[in-house]
Amino acid sequence: MKARIDSLRDTLVQIGLPPELAKTMDPAKPMLEQGMDSVDFPAFCLAFEQTYRISLDDESVMTLHSLNDFAQFIGSL
Amino acid sequence: MTYRELAHDAARLANLLHSKGVRPGDRVVIALPDGLAAVKAFLGTMLLAAAPTPVNDALTTEDYAFLIADSGATALVSLQGSVAEKTAALFPALILLSCDAIGPRTLSEHSADFAAAPPSCPDAPGILLYTSGSTGLPKGVPHGQDSLVIAAKGLRALEIGPSDVLFCVNKLSFVFGVAVSLGATLESGATAILYPGKLDAHDLLAEIARTRPSVLFCVPTLYNLMLRAVRSGAPGIDLSSLRLSFSAGEGLPLPLARAWMDLTGVEMMNGYGSTETFKLVFCGVLGQTRPLSAGLAYPDYELKLVDEDGQPVPDGAPGLLFLRGPCICAGYWLRPEDSREKMLDDGWLATGDVFIRDDGWYTHQGRADDMLKVGGTWVSPAQVEDVLRTHPAVQECGVAGRLVGGLTRACAFLVLHHDASSRPPHELTAEIMRHARDNLPPPMRPVSVHFVDDLPKTPSGKVQRSKLRQFHEKGKQQ
């Protein structure tokens, strides 16, 4: 789980989030409440799709809020 | 070539075309590289009251077949052995006039006297131009022959005179190339430089050093590439002959204008017109450098900027440009549906371009169909591109919309400088996304960046954002 979270933090940096913010983001809390905005989030979803070579449907996206959510989503594949 | 020699050869060419069976009102497709042959063919066809129909000289057989058939051309003037000439075999009734770079080989056998023919009928096109086809098949745009004179007068703000040497990068197959290299040159008695091939930044810099133009007409994409070539130490640069740089064809980014003016030490003007208007609608004012703006409106145009509901917008707000005025095409050639969409019954032309008006100056915001509505805010791809281009790794870029979770977001396609292209993509992506985050408000920030070798462009050098949009649409279908 930790390895997945670390990988997701790298993805946060890749979409332009300040590295400090990516590093300190609480994996259990919604990312949009921790400094991410309306453009960061779709950018993160696209980068996530590209990194893990998957396609997120709109319904799944609605259920993903925190780093833990995304990590668990990968684990469920 | 002197004006007297040109007049004689144009008359000879009119006689030659007439002897082959071309008559007033006919369309004559001219598929020649920029040069003396093309100018003679254009003017000779006009003397005959037929319609010169200039097209790009580097098209495919399929493209030429379409243009010949669509225009209903009676004759084709092309280079001996060219693709265009070979295409003529598909049209047995087509009159073929073969040229070398100077003109038809038998030209001197014909008389240099020709009394200009009267128009065949008021509705026959005097000149038939084709749009570049950036959003579909090229459309024929008929104009009267007087449009060339009116378009030339539209460039008087540049105070062009007989001592000027004009170098227009736009080819004679494009409206701006015709307006400058033919119209403004003939009207003012200036000298035109006609370059037959495709120009990249290094070619253009070399030609400027060699031919020493006083006024350069170019598209921002090429100004940008020239600037970067100069900065990377390209040899033999000499821009000292310039007294003015003129930009048209796409929005001129302010940082680019500033950098070009710093480099050359001369003023930069901007303008806006289209194949449908022939003449510039907006043009800058000498001595009042406002490169970001397309300029002030010519007083012979009636203009309105409106929102999506057709209501006028106040100064400072983006609005769709509608205009009425001289030499606006009354309808596309044999395209009644397209004509109804753009040429409205009451004489207004729906340009499809979005502008902001500020104290009488008009600033282009992009094509209405290129504009993105992100989070309720109109986003101009051009403004996003301006910011992304300020990143040192970015050589060129194009921005288009894509749907993410059903919402439109901006995404960027970037051509990298060669010294940046070896860097790890994830590192560069992070850097460029951070650059966007630091310099753009949220709706304007791209949600993704793609590194590409080339951007799709029209022959005149404009980025084809419609093709960038298709990149994601196609990806979705696969």
Coordinates of C-alpha atoms in Angstrom, one line a residue:
Chain A
M1 CA 0.0 0.0 0.0
K2 CA 2.8 2.4 0.9
A3 CA 4.6 1.8 -2.4
R4 CA 1.4 2.6 -4.2
I5 CA 0.8 5.8 -2.2
D6 CA 4.4 6.9 -2.9
S7 CA 3.9 6.2 -6.6
L8 CA 0.7 8.3 -6.5
R9 CA 2.6 11.1 -4.8
D10 CA 5.0 11.1 -7.8
T11 CA 2.0 11.4 -10.1
L12 CA 0.9 14.5 -8.1
V13 CA 4.3 16.1 -8.7
Q14 CA 4.0 15.2 -12.4
I15 CA 0.8 17.2 -12.8
G16 CA 2.6 20.3 -11.4
L17 CA 1.6 20.2 -7.7
P18 CA 4.4 21.6 -5.5
P19 CA 6.5 18.6 -4.3
E20 CA 6.1 19.7 -0.7
L21 CA 2.3 19.5 -1.0
A22 CA 2.5 16.1 -2.7
K23 CA 4.8 14.8 0.0
T24 CA 2.7 16.0 3.0
M25 CA -0.8 15.1 1.6
D26 CA -2.7 13.0 4.0
P27 CA -3.6 9.8 2.1
A28 CA -6.9 9.4 4.0
K29 CA -8.3 12.8 3.3
P30 CA -9.9 14.1 0.1
M31 CA -7.2 15.6 -2.2
L32 CA -9.5 18.5 -3.1
E33 CA -9.5 19.6 0.5
Q34 CA -5.7 19.6 0.7
G35 CA -4.7 22.2 -1.9
M36 CA -5.8 20.5 -5.1
D37 CA -8.1 22.5 -7.4
S38 CA -10.6 21.8 -10.1
V39 CA -7.9 21.4 -12.8
D40 CA -5.5 19.4 -10.7
F41 CA -8.0 16.7 -10.1
P42 CA -8.9 15.8 -13.7
A43 CA -5.2 16.2 -14.5
F44 CA -4.4 13.7 -11.8
C45 CA -7.0 11.3 -13.1
L46 CA -5.5 11.5 -16.6
A47 CA -2.0 11.0 -15.4
F48 CA -3.3 8.1 -13.2
E49 CA -4.9 6.5 -16.3
Q50 CA -1.7 6.9 -18.2
T51 CA 0.6 5.6 -15.5
Y52 CA -1.5 2.4 -14.8
R53 CA -2.7 2.0 -18.4
I54 CA -6.3 1.9 -17.4
S55 CA -9.4 3.9 -18.3
L56 CA -11.5 5.4 -15.5
D57 CA -15.2 5.7 -16.2
D58 CA -17.1 8.7 -15.0
E59 CA -18.9 6.6 -12.2
S60 CA -15.6 5.4 -10.8
V61 CA -14.1 8.8 -10.7
M62 CA -17.1 10.0 -8.6
T63 CA -16.0 7.4 -5.9
L64 CA -12.3 8.4 -5.8
H65 CA -11.4 11.2 -3.5
S66 CA -8.3 10.4 -1.6
L67 CA -4.9 8.9 -2.3
N68 CA -6.1 5.8 -0.4
D69 CA -9.1 5.5 -2.7
F70 CA -6.9 5.5 -5.8
A71 CA -4.5 3.0 -4.2
Q72 CA -7.3 0.7 -3.3
F73 CA -8.7 1.1 -6.8
I74 CA -5.5 -0.2 -8.3
G75 CA -5.4 -3.1 -5.8
S76 CA -8.9 -4.1 -6.8
L77 CA -8.0 -4.5 -10.5
Chain B
M1 CA 11.4 42.6 -63.9
T2 CA 10.2 46.1 -64.4
Y3 CA 6.5 47.2 -64.4
R4 CA 6.6 47.9 -68.1
E5 CA 7.9 44.4 -68.8
L6 CA 5.3 42.9 -66.5
A7 CA 2.5 44.8 -68.3
H8 CA 3.7 43.5 -71.7
D9 CA 4.0 39.9 -70.5
A10 CA 0.6 40.0 -68.8
A11 CA -1.0 41.2 -72.0
R12 CA 0.9 38.5 -74.0
L13 CA -0.4 35.9 -71.5
A14 CA -4.0 37.2 -72.0
N15 CA -3.6 36.8 -75.7
L16 CA -2.2 33.3 -75.3
L17 CA -5.0 32.2 -73.0
H18 CA -7.6 33.7 -75.4
S19 CA -6.0 31.9 -78.4
K20 CA -6.4 28.7 -76.5
G21 CA -10.1 29.3 -75.9
V22 CA -10.3 30.9 -72.5
R23 CA -13.1 33.5 -72.3
P24 CA -14.4 36.1 -69.9
G25 CA -16.0 34.5 -66.9
D26 CA -14.0 31.3 -67.1
R27 CA -11.9 30.1 -64.1
V28 CA -8.2 29.6 -64.7
V29 CA -6.5 27.5 -62.0
I30 CA -3.0 28.8 -61.4
A31 CA -0.8 26.1 -59.7
L32 CA 2.5 27.8 -59.8
P33 CA 5.2 28.6 -57.2
D34 CA 5.5 32.2 -56.3
G35 CA 7.5 34.0 -59.0
L36 CA 7.2 35.8 -62.3
A37 CA 5.2 33.1 -64.0
A38 CA 2.5 33.2 -61.3
V39 CA 2.2 37.0 -61.4
K40 CA 2.0 37.1 -65.2
A41 CA -0.7 34.3 -65.2
F42 CA -2.7 36.1 -62.5
L43 CA -2.7 39.5 -64.2
G44 CA -3.1 38.0 -67.7
T45 CA -6.2 36.1 -66.6
M46 CA -7.6 39.3 -65.0
L47 CA -7.0 41.3 -68.3
L48 CA -9.1 38.6 -70.0
A49 CA -11.9 39.1 -67.4
A50 CA -11.5 35.5 -66.5
A51 CA -11.1 34.6 -62.8
P52 CA -7.6 33.7 -61.6
T53 CA -7.9 30.8 -59.2
P54 CA -4.5 30.6 -57.5
V55 CA -3.8 27.3 -55.6
N56 CA -0.9 25.9 -53.7
D57 CA 1.7 24.5 -56.0
A58 CA 2.6 21.6 -53.7
L59 CA -0.7 19.6 -53.5
T60 CA -1.5 16.0 -54.3
T61 CA -3.2 14.8 -57.5
E62 CA -6.4 14.3 -55.4
D63 CA -6.3 17.9 -54.2
Y64 CA -5.8 19.3 -57.7
A65 CA -8.5 17.1 -59.1
F66 CA -10.9 18.4 -56.4
L67 CA -10.0 22.1 -57.0
I68 CA -10.2 21.8 -60.8
A69 CA -13.6 20.0 -60.6
D70 CA -14.9 22.3 -57.9
S71 CA -14.0 25.5 -59.6
G72 CA -15.2 24.2 -62.9
A73 CA -12.0 25.5 -64.4
T74 CA -11.6 26.0 -68.1
A75 CA -7.8 26.1 -68.0
L76 CA -4.9 25.2 -65.8
V77 CA -1.6 27.0 -65.7
S78 CA 1.2 25.0 -64.1
L79 CA 4.8 24.1 -64.2
Q80 CA 5.9 21.6 -66.8
G81 CA 6.1 18.1 -65.4
S82 CA 4.4 19.1 -62.1
V83 CA 1.8 17.1 -60.2
A84 CA -0.8 19.6 -61.2
E85 CA 0.0 19.2 -64.8
K86 CA -0.2 15.5 -64.6
T87 CA -3.6 15.8 -63.0
A88 CA -4.8 17.6 -66.1
A89 CA -4.9 14.2 -67.8
L90 CA -8.0 13.5 -65.7
F91 CA -9.9 16.4 -67.4
P92 CA -9.8 15.9 -71.2
A93 CA -11.5 19.3 -71.9
L94 CA -9.2 21.3 -69.7
I95 CA -6.9 23.8 -71.5
L96 CA -3.4 23.3 -70.3
L97 CA -0.8 26.1 -70.2
S98 CA 2.6 24.8 -69.3
C99 CA 5.2 27.2 -67.8
D100 CA 8.8 27.4 -66.6
A101 CA 9.7 29.7 -63.7
I102 CA 9.4 32.8 -66.0
G103 CA 6.2 31.9 -67.8
P104 CA 5.0 29.9 -70.9
R105 CA 7.9 29.3 -73.3
T106 CA 5.9 30.6 -76.3
L107 CA 4.9 33.9 -74.6
S108 CA 7.1 36.1 -76.6
E109 CA 5.3 35.0 -79.8
H110 CA 2.2 36.8 -78.7
S111 CA 1.3 40.5 -78.9
A112 CA 1.9 42.8 -76.0
D113 CA -1.2 44.7 -76.9
F114 CA -4.4 43.6 -75.2
A115 CA -7.5 45.7 -74.5
A116 CA -8.8 44.6 -71.1
A117 CA -12.0 42.6 -71.7
P118 CA -15.2 43.7 -70.1
P119 CA -16.7 41.3 -67.4
S120 CA -18.9 38.6 -69.0
C121 CA -21.7 39.1 -66.4
P122 CA -22.0 40.8 -63.1
D123 CA -22.2 37.6 -61.2
A124 CA -19.2 35.9 -62.6
P125 CA -16.3 35.8 -60.2
G126 CA -13.4 38.1 -61.0
I127 CA -11.0 36.2 -58.7
L128 CA -11.7 32.9 -57.1
L129 CA -9.7 32.2 -53.9
Y130 CA -9.8 29.0 -51.9
T131 CA -9.8 28.7 -48.2
S132 CA -6.9 26.6 -46.8
G133 CA -9.3 23.9 -45.7
S134 CA -8.2 23.9 -42.1
T135 CA -11.8 22.8 -41.1
G136 CA -12.7 20.6 -44.0
L137 CA -12.6 20.7 -47.7
P138 CA -11.4 24.0 -49.2
K139 CA -14.2 26.4 -50.1
G140 CA -14.1 28.7 -53.1
V141 CA -14.5 32.3 -52.2
P142 CA -15.4 34.5 -55.2
H143 CA -14.5 38.2 -55.4
G144 CA -14.8 40.9 -57.9
Q145 CA -11.6 42.1 -59.5
D146 CA -12.0 45.5 -57.8
S147 CA -11.5 43.6 -54.5
L148 CA -7.7 43.5 -55.3
V149 CA -7.6 47.3 -55.5
I150 CA -9.7 47.7 -52.3
A151 CA -7.5 45.2 -50.5
A152 CA -4.4 47.1 -51.6
K153 CA -5.8 50.3 -50.3
G154 CA -6.4 48.5 -47.0
L155 CA -2.6 48.4 -46.5
R156 CA -2.1 52.1 -47.0
A157 CA -1.8 52.4 -43.2
L158 CA 1.7 50.9 -43.7
E159 CA 2.7 53.9 -45.8
I160 CA 4.2 51.7 -48.5
G161 CA 6.0 53.6 -51.3
P162 CA 8.0 53.0 -54.4
S163 CA 11.2 52.6 -52.4
D164 CA 9.9 49.8 -50.3
V165 CA 10.8 46.1 -50.8
L166 CA 8.0 43.9 -49.6
F167 CA 8.6 40.3 -48.5
C168 CA 5.3 38.5 -47.8
V169 CA 5.8 34.9 -46.5
N170 CA 2.1 34.1 -47.3
K171 CA 2.1 32.7 -50.8
L172 CA 0.1 34.0 -53.8
S173 CA -2.3 31.2 -53.3
F174 CA -3.5 32.8 -50.1
V175 CA -5.5 36.0 -49.8
F176 CA -2.9 37.9 -47.8
G177 CA -0.2 37.0 -50.3
V178 CA -2.4 38.3 -53.1
A179 CA -3.3 41.4 -51.2
V180 CA 0.4 42.2 -50.4
S181 CA 2.6 40.8 -53.1
L182 CA 0.2 41.8 -55.9
G183 CA -2.2 44.4 -54.6
A184 CA -0.1 46.6 -52.4
T185 CA 3.0 46.2 -54.6
L186 CA 1.2 47.3 -57.8
E187 CA -0.7 50.0 -56.0
S188 CA 2.4 51.6 -54.5
G189 CA 5.0 50.9 -57.1
A190 CA 7.1 48.9 -54.6
T191 CA 9.2 45.9 -55.2
A192 CA 7.9 42.4 -54.2
I193 CA 10.2 39.5 -53.3
L194 CA 8.6 36.3 -54.4
Y195 CA 10.2 33.1 -53.0
P196 CA 9.2 30.0 -54.9
G197 CA 9.7 27.3 -52.2
K198 CA 8.6 26.5 -48.7
L199 CA 10.4 28.6 -46.1
D200 CA 11.6 27.5 -42.8
A201 CA 13.1 29.9 -40.2
H202 CA 16.7 29.5 -41.4
D203 CA 15.7 29.9 -45.1
L204 CA 13.7 33.0 -44.3
L205 CA 16.5 34.6 -42.3
A206 CA 18.9 33.9 -45.2
E207 CA 16.5 35.4 -47.7
I208 CA 16.1 38.5 -45.6
A209 CA 19.8 38.9 -45.4
R210 CA 20.1 38.4 -49.2
T211 CA 17.2 40.4 -50.5
R212 CA 17.0 43.1 -47.9
P213 CA 13.3 43.7 -47.6
S214 CA 12.0 46.9 -45.9
V215 CA 8.7 45.4 -44.8
L216 CA 8.3 41.8 -43.7
F217 CA 4.9 40.2 -43.7
C218 CA 4.9 36.9 -41.7
V219 CA 2.8 34.7 -39.4
P220 CA 3.6 34.6 -35.7
T221 CA 4.6 31.0 -35.8
L222 CA 7.5 31.8 -38.2
Y223 CA 8.5 35.0 -36.2
N224 CA 8.8 32.7 -33.2
L225 CA 10.9 30.1 -35.0
M226 CA 13.1 32.9 -36.5
L227 CA 13.6 34.4 -33.1
R228 CA 14.6 31.0 -31.6
A229 CA 17.0 30.4 -34.6
V230 CA 18.7 33.7 -33.9
R231 CA 19.0 33.0 -30.2
S232 CA 20.5 29.6 -30.9
G233 CA 23.2 31.3 -32.9
A234 CA 22.2 30.8 -36.5
P235 CA 24.9 32.4 -38.7
G236 CA 24.6 35.2 -41.3
I237 CA 21.7 37.1 -39.7
D238 CA 21.1 40.6 -41.1
L239 CA 17.8 42.2 -40.3
S240 CA 19.0 45.8 -40.7
S241 CA 17.0 46.4 -43.9
L242 CA 13.7 46.2 -42.1
R243 CA 11.7 49.3 -41.3
L244 CA 8.5 47.4 -40.3
S245 CA 7.4 43.9 -39.4
F246 CA 3.8 43.0 -40.0
S247 CA 2.0 40.1 -38.5
A248 CA -1.2 38.4 -39.7
G249 CA -2.8 35.0 -39.9
E250 CA -3.1 34.2 -36.2
G251 CA -3.0 36.1 -32.9
L252 CA 0.4 37.7 -32.1
P253 CA 1.6 36.8 -28.6
L254 CA 2.8 39.9 -26.8
P255 CA 6.1 38.3 -25.5
L256 CA 6.9 37.3 -29.0
A257 CA 6.2 40.8 -30.4
R258 CA 8.4 42.3 -27.7
A259 CA 11.2 39.9 -28.3
W260 CA 11.1 40.4 -32.1
M261 CA 11.0 44.2 -31.8
D262 CA 13.9 44.1 -29.3
L263 CA 15.9 42.0 -31.8
T264 CA 15.1 44.1 -34.9
G265 CA 14.7 47.5 -33.4
V266 CA 11.7 48.1 -35.7
E267 CA 8.0 48.5 -35.1
M268 CA 5.7 45.5 -35.4
M269 CA 2.1 45.9 -36.6
N270 CA -0.7 43.5 -36.7
G271 CA -3.8 43.1 -38.8
Y272 CA -6.8 41.0 -39.4
G273 CA -8.7 40.0 -42.5
S274 CA -9.9 36.8 -44.1
T275 CA -10.4 35.1 -47.4
E276 CA -14.0 36.2 -47.2
T277 CA -13.1 39.9 -46.7
F278 CA -10.0 40.1 -48.9
K279 CA -9.2 43.4 -47.4
L280 CA -7.9 43.9 -43.8
V281 CA -10.7 44.8 -41.5
F282 CA -8.4 45.8 -38.6
C283 CA -5.0 47.2 -38.9
G284 CA -2.5 48.8 -36.5
V285 CA -1.4 52.4 -36.7
L286 CA 2.2 53.3 -37.5
G287 CA 3.9 54.9 -34.5
Q288 CA 1.3 53.5 -32.1
T289 CA 2.7 50.0 -31.4
R290 CA 0.1 47.8 -29.9
P291 CA 1.2 44.4 -31.2
L292 CA -1.2 42.4 -29.1
S293 CA -4.1 44.1 -30.8
A294 CA -5.2 43.4 -34.4
G295 CA -5.7 47.1 -34.7
L296 CA -8.4 49.7 -35.3
A297 CA -11.3 49.0 -37.6
Y298 CA -11.3 50.6 -41.0
P299 CA -14.1 53.1 -41.1
D300 CA -15.7 51.5 -44.2
Y301 CA -16.8 48.5 -42.1
E302 CA -19.8 48.2 -39.9
L303 CA -19.0 45.9 -37.0
K304 CA -20.7 44.3 -34.1
L305 CA -19.4 42.0 -31.3
V306 CA -22.1 39.8 -29.8
D307 CA -22.5 37.0 -27.3
E308 CA -24.0 33.6 -27.9
D309 CA -27.5 35.0 -27.8
G310 CA -26.7 37.7 -30.4
Q311 CA -26.6 40.5 -27.8
P312 CA -23.9 43.2 -28.1
V313 CA -21.1 42.8 -25.6
P314 CA -19.5 45.7 -23.7
D315 CA -15.9 46.8 -24.2
G316 CA -13.5 44.3 -22.6
A317 CA -15.8 41.3 -23.0
P318 CA -15.2 38.7 -25.7
G319 CA -17.7 38.6 -28.5
L320 CA -18.3 37.1 -31.9
L321 CA -17.4 39.4 -34.7
F322 CA -20.0 40.2 -37.4
L323 CA -19.2 42.7 -40.1
R324 CA -20.6 44.4 -43.2
G325 CA -18.5 46.4 -45.7
P326 CA -16.6 46.6 -48.9
C327 CA -15.7 43.5 -51.0
I328 CA -17.0 40.9 -48.6
C329 CA -17.7 37.7 -50.5
A330 CA -21.5 37.4 -51.0
G331 CA -21.5 33.6 -50.9
Y332 CA -19.1 30.6 -51.2
W333 CA -18.7 29.1 -54.7
L334 CA -21.4 26.5 -55.1
R335 CA -21.8 26.0 -51.4
P336 CA -25.3 27.4 -50.5
E337 CA -25.4 25.8 -47.1
D338 CA -22.0 27.1 -46.0
S339 CA -23.0 30.5 -47.4
R340 CA -26.3 30.6 -45.5
E341 CA -24.3 29.9 -42.3
K342 CA -21.8 32.7 -42.7
M343 CA -23.2 35.2 -45.2
L344 CA -26.4 36.4 -43.6
D345 CA -29.4 37.8 -45.5
D346 CA -28.9 41.3 -44.2
G347 CA -25.4 41.5 -45.5
W348 CA -23.6 40.6 -42.3
L349 CA -20.7 38.2 -42.4
A350 CA -20.5 35.9 -39.4
T351 CA -16.7 35.7 -39.2
G352 CA -16.6 32.9 -36.5
D353 CA -13.8 34.9 -34.8
V354 CA -13.9 36.1 -31.2
F355 CA -12.6 39.6 -30.4
I356 CA -12.4 41.9 -27.4
R357 CA -12.8 45.7 -28.1
D358 CA -11.0 48.1 -25.9
D359 CA -11.1 51.8 -26.6
G360 CA -11.6 51.1 -30.4
W361 CA -8.8 48.6 -30.6
Y362 CA -9.7 45.0 -31.4
T363 CA -7.8 42.0 -29.9
H364 CA -8.3 38.6 -31.4
Q365 CA -9.2 35.8 -29.0
G366 CA -9.3 32.9 -31.4
R367 CA -11.8 31.1 -33.5
A368 CA -15.2 30.6 -31.9
D369 CA -14.9 26.9 -32.6
D370 CA -11.4 26.8 -31.1
M371 CA -12.5 28.6 -27.9
L372 CA -13.0 26.4 -24.9
K373 CA -15.7 26.9 -22.2
V374 CA -14.0 25.7 -19.1
G375 CA -15.9 25.9 -15.8
G376 CA -18.2 28.6 -17.4
T377 CA -15.3 30.7 -18.6
W378 CA -14.2 31.2 -22.2
V379 CA -10.6 30.2 -22.6
S380 CA -8.6 31.3 -25.6
P381 CA -6.1 28.6 -26.6
A382 CA -3.9 31.3 -28.0
Q383 CA -3.4 32.8 -24.5
V384 CA -2.6 29.4 -23.0
E385 CA -0.1 28.8 -25.8
D386 CA 1.5 32.2 -25.1
V387 CA 2.3 31.2 -21.6
L388 CA 3.5 27.7 -22.4
R389 CA 5.8 29.1 -25.0
T390 CA 7.6 31.1 -22.3
H391 CA 9.0 27.8 -20.9
P392 CA 12.5 27.4 -22.2
A393 CA 12.0 23.8 -23.3
V394 CA 9.0 24.6 -25.5
Q395 CA 9.6 25.5 -29.1
E396 CA 6.1 25.4 -30.4
C397 CA 2.7 24.5 -28.9
G398 CA -0.9 24.1 -29.7
V399 CA -3.8 23.9 -27.3
A400 CA -7.1 22.2 -27.9
G401 CA -10.0 21.0 -25.8
R402 CA -10.7 17.5 -24.6
L403 CA -13.4 16.0 -22.5
V404 CA -12.4 14.7 -19.0
G405 CA -15.3 13.4 -17.0
G406 CA -17.6 15.1 -19.6
L407 CA -16.1 18.5 -19.0
T408 CA -14.1 20.4 -21.5
R409 CA -10.5 21.0 -20.4
A410 CA -7.5 22.4 -22.1
C411 CA -4.7 20.1 -23.2
A412 CA -1.4 21.0 -24.7
F413 CA 0.7 19.6 -27.6
L414 CA 4.3 20.6 -27.4
V415 CA 7.2 20.5 -29.7
L416 CA 10.4 20.6 -27.7
H417 CA 13.7 22.3 -28.4
H418 CA 16.2 19.8 -29.6
D419 CA 18.3 20.3 -26.4
A420 CA 15.3 19.5 -24.2
S421 CA 14.1 16.5 -26.2
S422 CA 16.5 14.1 -24.5
R423 CA 15.3 14.9 -21.0
P424 CA 13.1 12.4 -19.2
P425 CA 9.5 13.0 -20.3
H426 CA 8.0 12.7 -16.7
E427 CA 10.5 15.3 -15.5
L428 CA 9.6 17.7 -18.3
T429 CA 5.9 17.2 -17.9
A430 CA 6.1 18.0 -14.2
E431 CA 8.2 21.2 -14.9
I432 CA 5.8 22.4 -17.6
M433 CA 2.7 21.6 -15.6
R434 CA 4.2 23.6 -12.7
H435 CA 5.0 26.4 -15.1
A436 CA 1.4 26.5 -16.2
R437 CA 0.2 26.3 -12.6
D438 CA 2.3 29.2 -11.6
N439 CA 1.3 31.4 -14.5
L440 CA -2.2 30.6 -15.5
P441 CA -5.6 30.8 -13.8
P442 CA -7.2 27.4 -13.2
P443 CA -9.5 27.3 -16.3
M444 CA -6.7 28.0 -18.6
R445 CA -4.3 25.4 -17.2
P446 CA -3.9 22.3 -19.4
V447 CA -4.8 19.0 -17.8
S448 CA -2.3 17.1 -19.9
V449 CA 0.7 17.7 -22.1
H450 CA 1.8 15.6 -25.1
F451 CA 5.2 15.8 -26.7
V452 CA 5.0 15.6 -30.4
D453 CA 7.5 16.0 -33.3
D454 CA 5.4 18.4 -35.3
L455 CA 2.1 20.3 -35.0
P456 CA -0.5 19.9 -37.7
K457 CA -0.5 23.2 -39.6
T458 CA -2.2 24.8 -42.6
P459 CA 0.0 25.6 -45.6
S460 CA 0.1 29.2 -44.3
G461 CA 1.6 28.0 -41.0
K462 CA -1.5 28.2 -38.7
V463 CA -1.8 25.4 -36.1
Q464 CA -4.8 23.3 -37.0
R465 CA -6.5 23.0 -33.6
S466 CA -9.3 20.9 -35.1
K467 CA -6.7 18.2 -35.8
L468 CA -5.4 18.4 -32.3
R469 CA -8.9 17.9 -31.0
Q470 CA -9.2 14.8 -33.2
F471 CA -6.2 13.3 -31.5
H472 CA -8.3 12.6 -28.4
E473 CA -11.5 11.9 -30.2
K474 CA -9.8 9.2 -32.3
G475 CA -8.0 7.8 -29.2
K476 CA -11.4 7.4 -27.5
Q477 CA -12.9 5.5 -30.4
Q478 CA -10.0 3.0 -30.4

